[in-house]
Short mmCIF file of C-alpha atoms in Angstrom, two decimals:
data_model
loop_
_atom_site.label_atom_id
_atom_site.label_comp_id
_atom_site.label_asym_id
_atom_site.label_seq_id
_atom_site.Cartn_x
_atom_site.Cartn_y
_atom_site.Cartn_z
CA MET A 10 0.00 0.00 0.00
CA LYS A 11 2.82 2.36 0.90
CA SER A 12 4.51 1.63 -2.43
CA ASN A 13 1.28 2.43 -4.32
CA GLN A 14 0.84 5.68 -2.40
CA LEU A 15 4.39 6.66 -3.26
CA THR A 16 3.75 5.92 -6.92
CA ILE A 17 0.58 8.04 -6.95
CA SER A 18 2.44 10.84 -5.16
CA GLU A 19 5.20 10.72 -7.74
CA LEU A 20 2.69 10.80 -10.60
CA ASN A 21 0.98 13.86 -9.14
CA ARG A 22 4.33 15.56 -8.69
CA ASN A 23 5.25 14.74 -12.30
CA ARG A 24 1.96 16.18 -13.51
CA ARG A 25 2.52 19.38 -11.54
CA THR A 26 6.05 19.65 -12.94
CA ALA A 27 4.80 19.08 -16.50
CA GLY A 28 2.07 21.66 -15.98
CA PHE A 29 4.61 24.19 -14.70
CA ILE A 30 6.85 23.59 -17.74
CA ASP A 31 3.89 23.96 -20.11
CA ARG A 32 2.91 27.27 -18.49
CA LEU A 33 6.50 28.51 -18.66
CA ILE A 34 6.78 27.60 -22.33
CA LYS A 35 3.37 29.12 -23.00
CA ASN A 36 4.57 32.49 -21.71
CA VAL A 37 7.69 32.28 -23.89
CA LEU A 38 5.64 31.47 -27.00
CA LEU A 39 3.05 34.17 -26.34
CA SER A 40 5.89 36.66 -26.04
CA LEU A 41 7.32 35.39 -29.32
CA PHE A 42 3.96 35.72 -31.10
CA GLU A 43 3.88 39.40 -30.13
CA ASN A 44 6.34 39.86 -33.00
CA ILE A 45 3.76 38.86 -35.63
CA GLU A 46 3.29 41.82 -37.95
CA HIS A 47 1.66 40.32 -41.04
CA GLY A 48 -1.70 38.60 -40.80
CA GLU A 49 -3.77 38.00 -37.69
CA LEU A 50 -3.47 35.09 -35.27
CA THR A 51 -5.99 34.40 -32.51
CA ILE A 52 -5.32 31.81 -29.82
CA VAL A 53 -8.11 30.60 -27.55
CA ASP A 54 -6.95 28.74 -24.44
CA GLY A 55 -9.83 28.11 -22.06
CA ASP A 56 -11.32 31.48 -21.13
CA ALA A 57 -8.25 33.38 -22.33
CA VAL A 58 -8.13 34.87 -25.83
CA TYR A 59 -4.86 36.19 -27.26
CA GLN A 60 -4.66 38.33 -30.38
CA PHE A 61 -1.54 38.91 -32.47
CA GLY A 62 -0.83 40.87 -35.63
CA LYS A 63 -3.31 42.58 -37.91
CA ARG A 64 -4.98 41.80 -41.22
CA SER A 65 -4.42 44.15 -44.11
CA ALA A 66 -5.57 44.58 -47.69
CA ALA A 67 -2.17 43.32 -48.82
CA PHE A 68 -2.27 40.21 -46.61
CA ASP A 69 -5.78 39.32 -45.48
CA CYS A 70 -4.93 36.10 -43.66
CA HIS A 71 -6.37 35.12 -40.29
CA ALA A 72 -6.16 31.91 -38.32
CA ARG A 73 -7.80 30.95 -35.02
CA ILE A 74 -6.15 28.29 -32.85
CA THR A 75 -8.18 26.61 -30.11
CA VAL A 76 -6.06 24.85 -27.49
CA LEU A 77 -7.71 21.60 -26.41
CA ASP A 78 -4.96 20.36 -24.11
CA SER A 79 -2.26 22.32 -22.26
CA ARG A 80 0.38 19.89 -23.56
CA PHE A 81 0.04 21.83 -26.81
CA TRP A 82 2.39 24.50 -25.47
CA GLY A 83 5.11 22.11 -24.41
CA ASP A 84 4.97 20.17 -27.67
CA ILE A 85 5.45 23.31 -29.75
CA GLY A 86 8.03 24.83 -27.43
CA LEU A 87 10.15 21.69 -27.37
CA GLY A 88 9.41 20.47 -30.89
CA GLY A 89 8.89 23.59 -33.03
CA THR A 90 6.89 22.96 -36.21
CA ILE A 91 7.41 19.20 -35.87
CA GLY A 92 5.97 19.41 -32.37
CA ALA A 93 3.04 21.44 -33.69
CA GLY A 94 2.29 18.73 -36.22
CA GLU A 95 2.58 15.99 -33.62
CA ALA A 96 0.28 17.89 -31.27
CA TYR A 97 -2.22 18.28 -34.11
CA MET A 98 -2.09 14.55 -34.81
CA GLN A 99 -2.89 13.95 -31.12
CA ASN A 100 -5.84 16.38 -31.28
CA LEU A 101 -4.29 18.76 -28.74
CA TRP A 102 -5.39 21.79 -30.79
CA GLU A 103 -7.68 22.85 -33.60
CA CYS A 104 -7.44 25.58 -36.22
CA ASP A 105 -10.11 27.09 -38.44
CA ASP A 106 -7.65 27.50 -41.33
CA LEU A 107 -4.39 25.59 -41.15
CA THR A 108 -3.25 26.88 -44.54
CA ASP A 109 -3.64 30.50 -43.44
CA LEU A 110 -1.80 29.68 -40.22
CA VAL A 111 1.16 28.36 -42.19
CA ARG A 112 1.08 31.42 -44.45
CA ILE A 113 1.12 33.76 -41.45
CA LEU A 114 4.09 31.97 -39.90
CA VAL A 115 6.01 31.90 -43.18
CA ARG A 116 5.25 35.57 -43.84
CA ASN A 117 6.58 36.32 -40.33
CA ARG A 118 9.71 34.28 -41.00
CA ASP A 119 11.64 35.54 -37.96
CA VAL A 120 8.94 34.22 -35.63
CA LEU A 121 8.93 30.84 -37.38
CA ASP A 122 12.71 30.55 -37.29
CA ARG A 123 12.85 31.41 -33.60
CA MET A 124 10.12 28.87 -32.88
CA ASP A 125 12.24 26.23 -34.59
CA SER A 126 15.53 27.29 -33.03
CA GLY A 127 14.64 27.87 -29.37
CA LEU A 128 14.11 24.97 -26.98
CA SER A 129 13.28 22.80 -29.99
CA ARG A 130 17.01 22.62 -30.64
CA LEU A 131 17.08 20.03 -27.85
CA THR A 132 15.13 17.56 -30.00
CA ARG A 133 16.98 18.32 -33.24
CA PRO A 134 19.79 15.75 -32.78
CA VAL A 135 17.27 12.91 -32.33
CA ASN A 136 15.27 13.90 -35.42
CA LYS A 137 18.45 14.36 -37.43
CA LEU A 138 19.75 10.93 -36.42
CA ILE A 139 16.48 9.28 -37.44
CA HIS A 140 16.65 11.08 -40.79
CA LEU A 141 20.29 10.07 -41.35
CA LEU A 142 19.36 6.44 -40.77
CA ARG A 143 16.94 6.75 -43.70
CA ARG A 144 19.78 7.19 -46.18
CA ASN A 145 18.80 6.76 -49.83
CA SER A 146 21.01 3.81 -50.65
CA ARG A 147 19.42 1.15 -52.85
CA ASP A 148 17.90 -0.67 -49.87
CA GLY A 149 17.17 2.57 -48.02
CA SER A 150 15.41 4.10 -51.02
CA ARG A 151 13.20 1.04 -51.38
CA LYS A 152 12.15 1.26 -47.72
CA ASN A 153 11.63 5.03 -47.84
CA ILE A 154 9.52 4.87 -51.00
CA ALA A 155 7.45 2.00 -49.63
CA ALA A 156 6.77 3.93 -46.41
CA HIS A 157 4.86 6.56 -48.41
CA TYR A 158 3.73 5.20 -51.75
CA ASP A 159 2.72 1.77 -50.49
CA LEU A 160 0.19 3.31 -48.05
CA GLY A 161 -2.46 1.99 -50.39
CA ASN A 162 -3.44 2.76 -53.97
CA ASP A 163 -7.07 3.02 -52.90
CA MET A 164 -6.28 5.83 -50.46
CA PHE A 165 -4.38 7.87 -53.04
CA SER A 166 -7.17 7.37 -55.58
CA LEU A 167 -9.57 9.09 -53.16
CA PHE A 168 -7.90 12.49 -53.58
CA LEU A 169 -6.00 12.33 -56.87
CA ASP A 170 -7.71 12.73 -60.25
CA GLU A 171 -8.17 10.00 -62.85
CA THR A 172 -4.64 10.45 -64.22
CA MET A 173 -3.28 9.54 -60.74
CA MET A 174 -0.65 12.27 -61.08
CA TYR A 175 0.78 13.00 -57.63
CA SER A 176 2.59 16.20 -58.62
CA CYS A 177 1.94 19.85 -59.40
CA GLY A 178 -0.63 20.47 -62.10
CA ILE A 179 -0.96 23.54 -64.32
CA PHE A 180 -4.31 25.32 -64.04
CA GLU A 181 -4.88 27.16 -67.31
CA SER A 182 -8.05 28.73 -65.92
CA PRO A 183 -9.57 29.17 -62.44
CA THR A 184 -12.33 26.71 -63.35
CA ALA A 185 -9.98 23.97 -64.59
CA THR A 186 -10.48 20.60 -62.95
CA LEU A 187 -7.68 18.61 -61.33
CA LYS A 188 -7.68 16.23 -64.29
CA GLN A 189 -7.40 19.12 -66.74
CA ALA A 190 -4.54 20.59 -64.71
CA SER A 191 -2.69 17.27 -64.70
CA GLU A 192 -3.16 16.83 -68.43
CA ALA A 193 -2.03 20.41 -69.09
CA LYS A 194 1.15 19.71 -67.12
CA LEU A 195 1.78 16.48 -69.02
CA ASP A 196 1.22 18.22 -72.35
CA ARG A 197 3.61 20.98 -71.30
CA ILE A 198 6.32 18.41 -70.57
CA CYS A 199 5.76 16.51 -73.81
CA GLN A 200 5.75 19.72 -75.87
CA LYS A 201 8.92 21.05 -74.29
CA LEU A 202 10.65 17.81 -75.22
CA GLU A 203 8.98 17.80 -78.66
CA LEU A 204 8.00 14.17 -78.20
CA GLY A 205 6.96 12.21 -81.25
CA PRO A 206 6.58 8.65 -82.60
CA ASP A 207 10.32 8.32 -83.25
CA ASP A 208 11.28 9.03 -79.63
CA HIS A 209 12.13 6.47 -77.00
CA VAL A 210 11.72 8.07 -73.58
CA VAL A 211 13.04 6.82 -70.26
CA GLU A 212 11.14 7.93 -67.17
CA ILE A 213 12.68 7.82 -63.69
CA GLY A 214 9.82 7.51 -61.24
CA THR A 215 6.76 5.83 -62.77
CA GLY A 216 4.27 6.89 -60.14
CA TRP A 217 1.00 5.25 -61.10
CA GLY A 218 1.80 5.41 -64.81
CA GLY A 219 0.19 8.76 -65.66
CA PHE A 220 3.01 10.25 -67.73
CA ALA A 221 3.89 7.05 -69.60
CA ILE A 222 0.28 6.46 -70.65
CA HIS A 223 -0.28 10.09 -71.65
CA ALA A 224 2.93 10.34 -73.68
CA ALA A 225 2.44 7.02 -75.47
CA ARG A 226 -1.25 7.60 -76.17
CA HIS A 227 -1.11 11.24 -77.31
CA TYR A 228 2.41 11.59 -78.72
CA GLY A 229 3.06 8.09 -80.03
CA CYS A 230 6.46 7.67 -78.38
CA ARG A 231 7.82 4.58 -76.68
CA VAL A 232 8.33 4.85 -72.92
CA THR A 233 10.51 2.81 -70.60
CA THR A 234 9.63 3.72 -67.04
CA THR A 235 10.95 2.54 -63.70
CA THR A 236 9.82 2.56 -60.08
CA ILE A 237 10.93 0.84 -56.88
CA SER A 238 7.43 0.80 -55.39
CA ARG A 239 5.81 -2.61 -55.82
CA ALA A 240 2.35 -1.13 -55.22
CA GLN A 241 2.84 1.48 -57.94
CA TYR A 242 4.38 -1.05 -60.33
CA ASP A 243 1.41 -3.41 -60.02
CA TYR A 244 -1.10 -0.57 -60.38
CA ALA A 245 0.66 0.96 -63.39
CA SER A 246 0.93 -2.46 -65.05
CA GLU A 247 -2.83 -2.89 -64.87
CA ARG A 248 -3.41 0.62 -66.27
CA VAL A 249 -1.03 0.08 -69.18
CA LYS A 250 -2.72 -3.22 -70.01
CA ALA A 251 -6.19 -1.65 -69.79
CA ALA A 252 -5.06 1.18 -72.10
CA GLY A 253 -3.80 -1.33 -74.66
CA LEU A 254 -0.33 0.27 -74.63
CA GLU A 255 1.80 -2.73 -73.74
CA ASP A 256 3.59 -2.46 -77.08
CA ARG A 257 4.58 1.16 -76.35
CA ILE A 258 5.33 1.09 -72.61
CA THR A 259 7.89 -1.01 -70.77
CA LEU A 260 7.57 -1.06 -66.98
CA LEU A 261 10.57 -1.82 -64.79
CA LEU A 262 10.79 -2.49 -61.05
CA GLN A 263 14.33 -1.20 -60.79
CA ASP A 264 16.46 1.41 -59.04
CA TYR A 265 17.41 4.32 -61.32
CA ARG A 266 21.08 3.61 -60.60
CA ASP A 267 20.76 0.23 -62.33
CA LEU A 268 19.20 1.49 -65.58
CA GLU A 269 21.08 0.75 -68.80
CA GLY A 270 20.89 1.78 -72.45
CA THR A 271 20.54 5.12 -74.20
CA TYR A 272 17.38 7.07 -74.98
CA ASP A 273 16.26 10.08 -76.98
CA LYS A 274 14.58 11.82 -74.06
CA LEU A 275 14.36 11.51 -70.28
CA VAL A 276 11.59 12.59 -67.92
CA SER A 277 11.59 12.67 -64.13
CA ILE A 278 8.62 14.24 -62.36
CA GLU A 279 9.11 15.11 -58.69
CA MET A 280 11.33 12.12 -58.06
CA ILE A 281 14.56 13.96 -57.25
CA GLU A 282 13.13 14.83 -53.83
CA ALA A 283 13.64 11.14 -52.95
CA VAL A 284 17.31 11.23 -54.02
CA GLY A 285 18.81 13.35 -51.25
CA PRO A 286 21.83 15.67 -51.36
CA ASN A 287 24.36 12.86 -50.94
CA PHE A 288 23.19 11.12 -54.11
CA MET A 289 22.40 14.14 -56.29
CA ASP A 290 25.63 13.84 -58.28
CA THR A 291 24.95 10.14 -58.85
CA TYR A 292 21.42 10.91 -60.01
CA PHE A 293 22.38 13.53 -62.60
CA GLU A 294 25.36 11.51 -63.78
CA LYS A 295 23.05 8.56 -64.43
CA CYS A 296 20.51 10.78 -66.22
CA SER A 297 23.20 12.14 -68.52
CA SER A 298 24.59 8.67 -69.28
CA LEU A 299 21.13 7.44 -70.33
CA LEU A 300 20.79 10.10 -73.05
CA LYS A 301 22.02 10.02 -76.62
CA PRO A 302 24.53 12.74 -77.66
CA ASP A 303 21.64 14.91 -78.91
CA GLY A 304 19.20 13.96 -76.15
CA ALA A 305 17.20 16.12 -73.76
CA MET A 306 15.61 15.71 -70.35
CA LEU A 307 12.79 17.42 -68.51
CA LEU A 308 13.02 17.50 -64.75
CA GLN A 309 10.11 18.63 -62.59
CA ALA A 310 11.38 19.31 -59.09
CA ILE A 311 10.13 20.86 -55.88
CA THR A 312 12.69 23.44 -54.77
CA ILE A 313 13.69 25.46 -51.74
CA ALA A 314 15.18 28.95 -51.97
CA ASP A 315 18.93 28.92 -52.57
CA GLN A 316 19.42 31.10 -49.49
CA ARG A 317 17.87 28.46 -47.20
CA TYR A 318 19.40 25.35 -48.77
CA GLU A 319 22.35 24.86 -46.41
CA GLU A 320 20.17 25.33 -43.33
CA ALA A 321 17.68 22.82 -44.73
CA LYS A 322 20.49 20.27 -45.10
CA ARG A 323 21.22 20.58 -41.39
CA SER A 324 17.64 20.26 -40.19
CA VAL A 325 14.61 17.96 -40.37
CA ASP A 326 10.99 19.06 -40.82
CA PHE A 327 7.58 17.50 -40.30
CA ILE A 328 7.37 16.24 -43.88
CA GLN A 329 10.68 14.41 -43.65
CA LYS A 330 9.81 12.83 -40.31
CA TYR A 331 6.25 11.72 -41.02
CA ILE A 332 5.41 11.92 -44.74
CA PHE A 333 8.48 11.39 -46.94
CA PRO A 334 11.19 9.57 -44.96
CA GLY A 335 14.54 10.18 -46.63
CA GLY A 336 13.07 13.09 -48.59
CA PHE A 337 14.92 16.31 -49.28
CA ILE A 338 14.07 19.39 -51.33
CA PRO A 339 16.97 20.71 -53.45
CA SER A 340 17.55 24.26 -54.62
CA VAL A 341 17.95 25.34 -58.23
CA THR A 342 21.58 26.31 -57.64
CA ALA A 343 22.38 23.02 -55.89
CA MET A 344 20.99 21.09 -58.86
CA SER A 345 22.74 23.34 -61.39
CA ASP A 346 26.05 22.95 -59.59
CA SER A 347 25.69 19.17 -59.56
CA ILE A 348 24.79 19.12 -63.26
CA THR A 349 27.82 21.27 -64.11
CA ARG A 350 30.14 19.27 -61.88
CA ARG A 351 29.23 15.77 -63.09
CA THR A 352 27.63 15.98 -66.55
CA ASP A 353 27.80 17.66 -69.94
CA LEU A 354 24.12 18.65 -69.75
CA ARG A 355 23.21 22.26 -70.37
CA LEU A 356 20.29 24.20 -68.97
CA PHE A 357 18.13 25.26 -71.93
CA HIS A 358 15.02 26.52 -70.16
CA LEU A 359 13.87 27.04 -66.58
CA GLU A 360 10.31 27.71 -65.49
CA ASP A 361 8.79 27.97 -62.00
CA ILE A 362 5.25 26.61 -61.87
CA GLY A 363 5.12 26.69 -58.06
CA PRO A 364 2.05 28.96 -57.73
CA HIS A 365 0.01 26.17 -59.32
CA TYR A 366 1.02 23.79 -56.53
CA ALA A 367 -0.89 25.72 -53.87
CA THR A 368 -4.02 25.26 -55.97
CA THR A 369 -3.22 21.59 -56.62
CA LEU A 370 -2.81 20.88 -52.92
CA GLY A 371 -6.00 22.74 -52.07
CA ARG A 372 -7.92 20.61 -54.56
CA TRP A 373 -6.34 17.43 -53.18
CA ARG A 374 -7.43 18.39 -49.68
CA GLU A 375 -10.98 19.12 -50.82
CA GLN A 376 -11.14 15.70 -52.50
CA PHE A 377 -9.63 13.95 -49.48
CA PHE A 378 -12.27 15.32 -47.11
CA HIS A 379 -15.05 14.90 -49.65
CA ASN A 380 -14.22 11.18 -49.52
CA ILE A 381 -13.31 11.11 -45.82
CA GLU A 382 -15.78 8.36 -44.91
CA GLN A 383 -14.21 6.13 -47.55
CA VAL A 384 -10.77 6.92 -46.11
CA ARG A 385 -12.02 5.83 -42.69
CA ALA A 386 -13.59 2.72 -44.21
CA LEU A 387 -10.14 1.71 -45.46
CA GLY A 388 -9.02 1.56 -41.84
CA TYR A 389 -6.98 4.74 -41.50
CA PRO A 390 -7.14 6.09 -37.92
CA GLU A 391 -7.97 9.67 -36.95
CA SER A 392 -4.30 10.36 -36.16
CA PHE A 393 -3.42 9.50 -39.79
CA ILE A 394 -6.24 11.68 -41.12
CA ARG A 395 -5.04 14.63 -39.04
CA MET A 396 -1.44 13.98 -40.09
CA TRP A 397 -2.46 14.00 -43.75
CA GLU A 398 -4.47 17.18 -43.26
CA PHE A 399 -1.50 18.88 -41.59
CA TYR A 400 0.78 17.74 -44.43
CA LEU A 401 -1.50 19.06 -47.18
CA CYS A 402 -2.05 22.42 -45.45
CA TYR A 403 1.61 22.77 -44.44
CA THR A 404 2.76 22.40 -48.04
CA GLU A 405 -0.12 24.42 -49.52
CA GLY A 406 0.80 27.36 -47.29
CA GLY A 407 4.47 27.00 -48.18
CA PHE A 408 3.76 27.14 -51.90
CA ALA A 409 1.28 30.00 -51.53
CA GLU A 410 4.01 32.03 -49.80
CA ARG A 411 6.69 30.97 -52.31
CA ALA A 412 8.78 29.47 -49.50
CA ILE A 413 9.02 26.48 -51.81
CA GLY A 414 8.60 26.28 -55.56
CA THR A 415 8.35 23.80 -58.39
CA VAL A 416 10.46 24.11 -61.50
CA HIS A 417 10.68 22.63 -64.95
CA MET A 418 14.33 22.28 -65.94
CA LEU A 419 14.81 21.48 -69.62
CA LEU A 420 18.35 20.13 -70.04
CA THR A 421 20.05 19.22 -73.31
CA LYS A 422 23.12 17.29 -74.37
CA PRO A 423 25.86 19.14 -76.35
CA ALA A 424 24.77 17.84 -79.76
CA ASN A 425 21.13 18.84 -79.28
CA ARG A 426 20.05 21.50 -81.78
CA SER A 427 16.33 21.45 -81.13
CA ALA A 428 14.40 24.58 -82.01
CA SER A 429 12.08 23.74 -79.15
CA ILE A 430 9.16 26.13 -78.89
CA ILE A 431 8.59 26.73 -75.20
CA PRO A 432 4.85 27.09 -74.52
CA LYS A 433 3.93 30.26 -72.72
CA LEU A 434 3.04 29.58 -69.11
CA GLU A 435 -0.46 30.70 -68.30
CA ARG A 436 -0.87 33.13 -65.43
CA PRO A 437 -1.35 31.34 -62.09
CA VAL A 438 -4.96 30.89 -61.13
CA ALA A 439 -6.46 33.04 -58.44
CA GLU A 440 -6.19 31.86 -54.87
CA THR A 441 -8.72 29.27 -53.86
CA PRO A 442 -11.57 31.16 -52.14
CA ARG A 443 -11.01 31.32 -48.39
CA ALA A 444 -14.35 29.74 -47.58
CA ALA A 445 -13.49 26.72 -49.66
CA ARG A 446 -10.23 26.31 -47.77
CA ARG A 447 -11.73 26.11 -44.30
CA LEU A 448 -10.90 22.85 -42.63
CA HIS A 449 -13.42 20.08 -42.76
CA SER A 450 -14.61 18.52 -39.56
CA VAL A 451 -12.89 15.24 -38.92
#
């Protein structure tokens, strides 16, 4: 009995200590949020309401956080943005517009940086070690890719369009559908490469077969495409067979480093993010070796600002920890330097289509919650649903604020003399209406 009483006493003392730490961290964070100048943030914690910043005509963003559990403060104070995401997954807080919240924090970059560099520095070494253990070797890449893309084809089909393109679309009008945006992006890629019936294209990163099918069906070229995701390989195989394109498309379940042969053109759509900085040279060297002397490649890549690249290499974010293990976003300069250092490829054309990604992500989120009961029926728990919501809003806000971008890099070999006509990029669509971006009840 005495032992049990001691245990209960210790638990109560631990709770009081944890509560004291949470209150201490809360005061530090509230003081930090006083520095918000752009946009308006409201925090409701019990009967207390805290207001920071101010909306303006130039930046009319507002977010309202409701604290549901006092552990919220400690998680953010000790974990920064990763801690915020983890607390959201645990339902410790709610927000009426997560995307606007991300935009406000990105717009007030100093506040965000200080939030991620204060006490959260204590947890950085652990997160960094976990990330380093997810190195993109051949075996590591297979495990990292499986951790995300083998979540279930049925789940991805509930928020992607019929093309199953899991990458930035191009919205040529505000009323364009997701499918139209995906097809416009695919056409843009094919047109930049001037694909035709005489071309044999190699694609690094099959996805669910969207590019290969589109290019073979509409441009008549042959496509050899590779993936290391068994789930994607099986799904793409069925799609190719159903499309009657088995004579034009060859599917491989193979690491890009093991590809052989030479091709007229090469395409890689948002696959380089799974390569990592340590293997970037290897990746571009392999791409160059796969092309004929007059070949060309089109790379679609998510990018981070050059000025933040080195810091990003030293840190780990929510996406890397929970969504894309082993993932890393390169910068344009980092890729250009690698290309110059290890290949004879030349940059022919560069285009940033990043503004379209905010719209793409917003549409994905709308579709995801439109089909939320089907997601639940597949067995995904509420913590996963909240994680996915945080991921989609986190990235949507980042693209909306241009903290991250998406580029098309058209690269050519020395003997290439193409008179390629670069299609004019349509103006980005208007922002998704705020009302449509409000979070759905989960």
